[in-house]
CSV table of C-alpha atoms in Angstrom, one decimal:
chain,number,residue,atom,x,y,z
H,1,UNK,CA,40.3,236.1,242.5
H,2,UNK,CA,39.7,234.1,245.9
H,3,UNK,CA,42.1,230.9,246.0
H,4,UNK,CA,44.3,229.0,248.1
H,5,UNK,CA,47.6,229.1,247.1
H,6,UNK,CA,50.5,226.3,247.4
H,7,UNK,CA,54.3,226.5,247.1
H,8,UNK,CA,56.2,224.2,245.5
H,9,UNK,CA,53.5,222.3,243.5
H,10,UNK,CA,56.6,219.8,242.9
H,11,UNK,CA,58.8,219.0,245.3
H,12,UNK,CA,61.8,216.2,245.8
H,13,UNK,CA,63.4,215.7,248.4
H,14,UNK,CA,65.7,213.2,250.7
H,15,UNK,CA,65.1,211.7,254.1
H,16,UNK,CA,65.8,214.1,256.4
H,17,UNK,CA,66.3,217.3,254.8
H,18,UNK,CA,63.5,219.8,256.6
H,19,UNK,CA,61.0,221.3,254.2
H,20,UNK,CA,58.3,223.6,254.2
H,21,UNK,CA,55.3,223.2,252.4
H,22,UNK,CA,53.2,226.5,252.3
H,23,UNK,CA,49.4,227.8,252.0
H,24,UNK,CA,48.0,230.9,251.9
H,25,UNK,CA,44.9,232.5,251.0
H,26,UNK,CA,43.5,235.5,250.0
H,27,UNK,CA,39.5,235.0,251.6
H,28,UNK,CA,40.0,236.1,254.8
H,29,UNK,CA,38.9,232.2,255.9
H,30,UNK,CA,39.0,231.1,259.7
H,31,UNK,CA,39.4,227.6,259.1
H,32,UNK,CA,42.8,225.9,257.4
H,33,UNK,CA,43.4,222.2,256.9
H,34,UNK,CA,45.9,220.1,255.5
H,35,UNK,CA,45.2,216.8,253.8
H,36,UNK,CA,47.1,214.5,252.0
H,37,UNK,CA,46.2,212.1,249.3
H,38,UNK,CA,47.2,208.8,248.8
H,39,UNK,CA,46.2,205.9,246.4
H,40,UNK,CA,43.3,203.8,248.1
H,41,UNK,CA,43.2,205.6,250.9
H,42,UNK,CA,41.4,209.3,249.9
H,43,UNK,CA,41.9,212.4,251.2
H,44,UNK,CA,43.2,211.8,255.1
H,45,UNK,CA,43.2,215.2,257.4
H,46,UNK,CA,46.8,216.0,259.2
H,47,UNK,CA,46.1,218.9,261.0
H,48,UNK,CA,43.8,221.8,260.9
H,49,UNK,CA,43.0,225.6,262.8
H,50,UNK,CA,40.2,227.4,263.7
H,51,UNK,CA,41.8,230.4,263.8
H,52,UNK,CA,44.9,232.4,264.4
H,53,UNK,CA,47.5,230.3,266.9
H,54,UNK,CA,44.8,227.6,267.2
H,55,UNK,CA,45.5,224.0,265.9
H,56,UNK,CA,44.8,220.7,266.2
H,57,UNK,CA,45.6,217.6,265.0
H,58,UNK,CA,43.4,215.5,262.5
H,59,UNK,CA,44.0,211.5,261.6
H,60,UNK,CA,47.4,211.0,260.7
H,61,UNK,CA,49.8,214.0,261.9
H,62,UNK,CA,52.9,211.8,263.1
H,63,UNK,CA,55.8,213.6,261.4
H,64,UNK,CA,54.4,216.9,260.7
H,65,UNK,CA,53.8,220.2,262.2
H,66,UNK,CA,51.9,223.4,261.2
H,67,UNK,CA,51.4,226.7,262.7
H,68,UNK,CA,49.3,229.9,262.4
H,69,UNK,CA,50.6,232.7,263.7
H,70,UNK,CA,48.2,234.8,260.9
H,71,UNK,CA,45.1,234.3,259.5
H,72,UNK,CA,45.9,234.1,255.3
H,73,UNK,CA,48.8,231.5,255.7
H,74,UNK,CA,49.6,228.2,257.3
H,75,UNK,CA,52.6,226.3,256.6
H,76,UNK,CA,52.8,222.5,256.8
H,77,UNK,CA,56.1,221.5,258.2
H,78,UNK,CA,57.9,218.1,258.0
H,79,UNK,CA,61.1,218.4,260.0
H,80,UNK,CA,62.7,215.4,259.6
H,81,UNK,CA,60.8,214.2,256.2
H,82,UNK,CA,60.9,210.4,255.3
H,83,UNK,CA,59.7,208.0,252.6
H,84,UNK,CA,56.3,207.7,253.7
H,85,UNK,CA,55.4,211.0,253.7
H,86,UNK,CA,55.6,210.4,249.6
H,87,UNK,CA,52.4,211.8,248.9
H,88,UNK,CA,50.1,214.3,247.2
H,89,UNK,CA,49.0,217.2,249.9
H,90,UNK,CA,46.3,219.5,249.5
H,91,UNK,CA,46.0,222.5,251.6
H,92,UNK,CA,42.0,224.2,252.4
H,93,UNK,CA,40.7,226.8,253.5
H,94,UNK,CA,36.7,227.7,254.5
H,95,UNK,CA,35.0,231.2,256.0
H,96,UNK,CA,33.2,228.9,258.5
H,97,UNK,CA,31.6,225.7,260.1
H,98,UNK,CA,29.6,225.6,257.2
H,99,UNK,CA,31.1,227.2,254.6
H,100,UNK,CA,32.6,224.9,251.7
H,101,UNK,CA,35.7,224.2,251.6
H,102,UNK,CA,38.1,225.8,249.0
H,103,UNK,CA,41.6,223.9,247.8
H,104,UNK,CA,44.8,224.8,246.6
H,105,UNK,CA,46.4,222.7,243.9
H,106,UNK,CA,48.3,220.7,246.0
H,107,UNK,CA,51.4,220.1,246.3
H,108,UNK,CA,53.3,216.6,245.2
H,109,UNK,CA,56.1,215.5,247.2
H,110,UNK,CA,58.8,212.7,247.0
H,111,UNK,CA,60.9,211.9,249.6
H,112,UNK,CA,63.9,209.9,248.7
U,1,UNK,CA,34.4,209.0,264.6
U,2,UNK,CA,32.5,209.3,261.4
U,3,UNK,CA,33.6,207.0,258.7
U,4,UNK,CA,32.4,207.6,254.8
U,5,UNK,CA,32.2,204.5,252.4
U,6,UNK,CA,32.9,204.0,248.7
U,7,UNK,CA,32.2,200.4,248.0
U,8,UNK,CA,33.0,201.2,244.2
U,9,UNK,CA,36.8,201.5,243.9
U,10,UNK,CA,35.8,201.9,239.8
U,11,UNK,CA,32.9,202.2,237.6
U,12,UNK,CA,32.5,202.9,233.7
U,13,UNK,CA,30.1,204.2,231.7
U,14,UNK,CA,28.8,205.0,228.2
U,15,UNK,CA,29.2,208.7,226.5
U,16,UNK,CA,25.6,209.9,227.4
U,17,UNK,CA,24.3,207.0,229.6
U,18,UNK,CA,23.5,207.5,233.3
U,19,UNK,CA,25.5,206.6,236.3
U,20,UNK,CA,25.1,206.5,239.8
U,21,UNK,CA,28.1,206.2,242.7
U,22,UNK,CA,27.3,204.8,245.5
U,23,UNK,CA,28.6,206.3,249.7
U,24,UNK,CA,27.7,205.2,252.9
U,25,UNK,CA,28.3,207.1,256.1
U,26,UNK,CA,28.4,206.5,259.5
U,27,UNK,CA,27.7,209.2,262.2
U,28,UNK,CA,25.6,209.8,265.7
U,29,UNK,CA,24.7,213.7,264.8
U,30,UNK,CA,21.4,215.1,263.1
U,31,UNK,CA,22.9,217.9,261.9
U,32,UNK,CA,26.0,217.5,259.0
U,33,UNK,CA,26.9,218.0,255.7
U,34,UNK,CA,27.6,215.9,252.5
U,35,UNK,CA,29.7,216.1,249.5
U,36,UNK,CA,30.8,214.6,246.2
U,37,UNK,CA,33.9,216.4,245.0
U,38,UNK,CA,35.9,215.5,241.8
U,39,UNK,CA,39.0,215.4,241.1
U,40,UNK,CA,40.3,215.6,237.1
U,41,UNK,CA,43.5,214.0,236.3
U,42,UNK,CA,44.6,217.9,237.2
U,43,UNK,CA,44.4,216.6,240.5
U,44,UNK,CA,42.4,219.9,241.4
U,45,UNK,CA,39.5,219.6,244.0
U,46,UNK,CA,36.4,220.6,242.4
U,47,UNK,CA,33.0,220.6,244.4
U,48,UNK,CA,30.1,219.4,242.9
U,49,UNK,CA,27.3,218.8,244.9
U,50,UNK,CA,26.2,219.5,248.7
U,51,UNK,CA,23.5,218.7,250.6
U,52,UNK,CA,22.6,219.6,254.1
U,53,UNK,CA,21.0,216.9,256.1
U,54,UNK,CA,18.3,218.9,257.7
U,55,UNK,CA,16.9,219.0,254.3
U,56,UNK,CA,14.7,216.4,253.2
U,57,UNK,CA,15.2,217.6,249.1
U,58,UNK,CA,17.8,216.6,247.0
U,59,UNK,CA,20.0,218.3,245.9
U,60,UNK,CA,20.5,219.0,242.5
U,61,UNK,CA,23.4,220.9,240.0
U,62,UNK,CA,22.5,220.3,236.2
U,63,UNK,CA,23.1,216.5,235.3
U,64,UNK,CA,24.4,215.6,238.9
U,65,UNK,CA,21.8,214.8,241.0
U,66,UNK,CA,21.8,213.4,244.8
U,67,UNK,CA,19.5,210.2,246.1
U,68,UNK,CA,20.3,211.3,250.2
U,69,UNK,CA,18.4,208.7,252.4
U,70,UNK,CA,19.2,210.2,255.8
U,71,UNK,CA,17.8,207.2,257.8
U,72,UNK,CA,20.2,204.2,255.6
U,73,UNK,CA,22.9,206.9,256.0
U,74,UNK,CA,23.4,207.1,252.1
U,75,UNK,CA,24.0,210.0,249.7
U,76,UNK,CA,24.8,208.3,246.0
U,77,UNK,CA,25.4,210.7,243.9
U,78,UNK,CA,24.1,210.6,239.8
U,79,UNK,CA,25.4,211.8,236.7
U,80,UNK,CA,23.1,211.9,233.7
U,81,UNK,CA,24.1,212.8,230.1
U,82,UNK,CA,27.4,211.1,230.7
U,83,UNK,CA,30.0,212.8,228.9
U,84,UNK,CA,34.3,212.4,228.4
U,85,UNK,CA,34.8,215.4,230.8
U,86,UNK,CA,33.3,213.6,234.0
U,87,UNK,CA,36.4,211.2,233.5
U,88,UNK,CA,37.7,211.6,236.8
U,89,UNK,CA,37.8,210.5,240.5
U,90,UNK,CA,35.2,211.2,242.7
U,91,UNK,CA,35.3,211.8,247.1
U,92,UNK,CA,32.5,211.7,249.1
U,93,UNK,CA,32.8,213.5,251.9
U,94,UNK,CA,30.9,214.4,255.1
U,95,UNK,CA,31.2,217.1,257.9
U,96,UNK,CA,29.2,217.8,260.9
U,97,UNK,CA,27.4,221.1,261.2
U,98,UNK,CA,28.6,222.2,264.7
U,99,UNK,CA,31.4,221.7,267.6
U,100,UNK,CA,34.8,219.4,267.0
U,101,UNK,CA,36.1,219.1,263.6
U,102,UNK,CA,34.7,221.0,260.9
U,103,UNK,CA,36.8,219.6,258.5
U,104,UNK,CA,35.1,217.0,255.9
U,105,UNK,CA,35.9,213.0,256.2
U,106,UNK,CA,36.4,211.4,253.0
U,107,UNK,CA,36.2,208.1,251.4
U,108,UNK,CA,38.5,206.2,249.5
U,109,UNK,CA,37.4,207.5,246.0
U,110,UNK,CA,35.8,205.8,242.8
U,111,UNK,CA,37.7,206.1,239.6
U,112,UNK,CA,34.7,206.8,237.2
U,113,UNK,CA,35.5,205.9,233.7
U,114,UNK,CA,33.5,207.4,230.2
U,115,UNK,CA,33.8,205.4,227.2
U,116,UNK,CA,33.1,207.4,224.0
């Protein structure tokens, strides 16, 4: 079955405290983003590849970092996390420039 | 950098009635994509609908239907036959067709509500 998966789905946490939020899927897609969601606001891109060890940031990625160093998976990393990084994050993946996009079930995180 | 509008932060509407949410985009290219996704209270991204600019016909998927007017850069999307399970939030979203970011721009999202 083709999917994006995310790990945790749930995920508390305190200021500080390095965490790993991680994607992977099983399509053979190019293109990965990450997203996250907040009240009002929609679905705001953080940071996206094209392909392996290719990134780039999208709209709001202060305070986060991501890498691809293979094609299936590409971890979302908040090294030092804080309070305002409370929020719902969503994780895509697509075969190409226009391709849809597919999502992963995102992953809600609280930071203390 | 393209900007997508949802001037409807919420809309309700009768079990079987007809409904119609509203987007506004802004972009320079001639060539891009446009979405409606929902999102259930399972907070899972669903696509609904997509239409490709370059074509003139809307685009259509059983009771959700597009009105895309390329030159007022709008793309409302409407459902017909109303019914509890379209409960849920709804994202435009757009995408340009080639070079930069592929990745979609969404709006803000308009809570739709169904009464029974």
């Amino acid at each position: 079955e083709a999917q994006v998966t995310q790990n945790p789905r749930y995920l508390i946490t305190v200021t500080g405290k390095k965490l790993t939020v991680t994607c992977s899927q099983n399509m053979n897609h190019e293109y990965m983003s990450w997203y996250r969601q907040d009240p009002g606001l929609g679905l705001r891109q953080i940071y996206y590849s094209m392909n392996v060890e290719v990134t780039d940031k999208g709209d709001v990625p202060e305070g986060y970092k991501v890498s691809r160093k293979e094609k299936r998976n590409f971890p979302l990393i908040l090294e030092s996390p804080s309070p305002n990084q409370t929020s719902l994050y969503f994780c895509a993946s697509a075969g190409g420039v226009r391709d849809i996009q597919y999502f992963g079930a995102g992953t809600r995180l609280s930071v203390l | 950098a393209q900007t997508v509008t949802q001037s409807q932060p919420e809309m309700s509407v009768q079990e079987a009635e007809t409904v119609t949410l509203s987007c506004t985009y802004d972009t320079s290219e001639s060539d891009y994509y446009l979405f409606w996704y929902k999102q259930p209270p399972s907070r899972q991204m669903i696509l609904v609908i997509r239409q490709e600019a370059y074509k003139q016909q809307n685009a259509t998927e059983n009771r959700f239907s597009v009105n895309f007017q390329k030159a007022a850069k709008s793309f409302s999307l409407k459902i017909s036959d109303s019914q509890l399970g379209d409960a849920a939030m709804y994202f435009c979203a757009y995408r340009r067709a080639s070079g930069g970011s592929y990745i979609p721009t969404f709006g803000r999202g308009t809570s739709l509500i169904v009464h029974p």
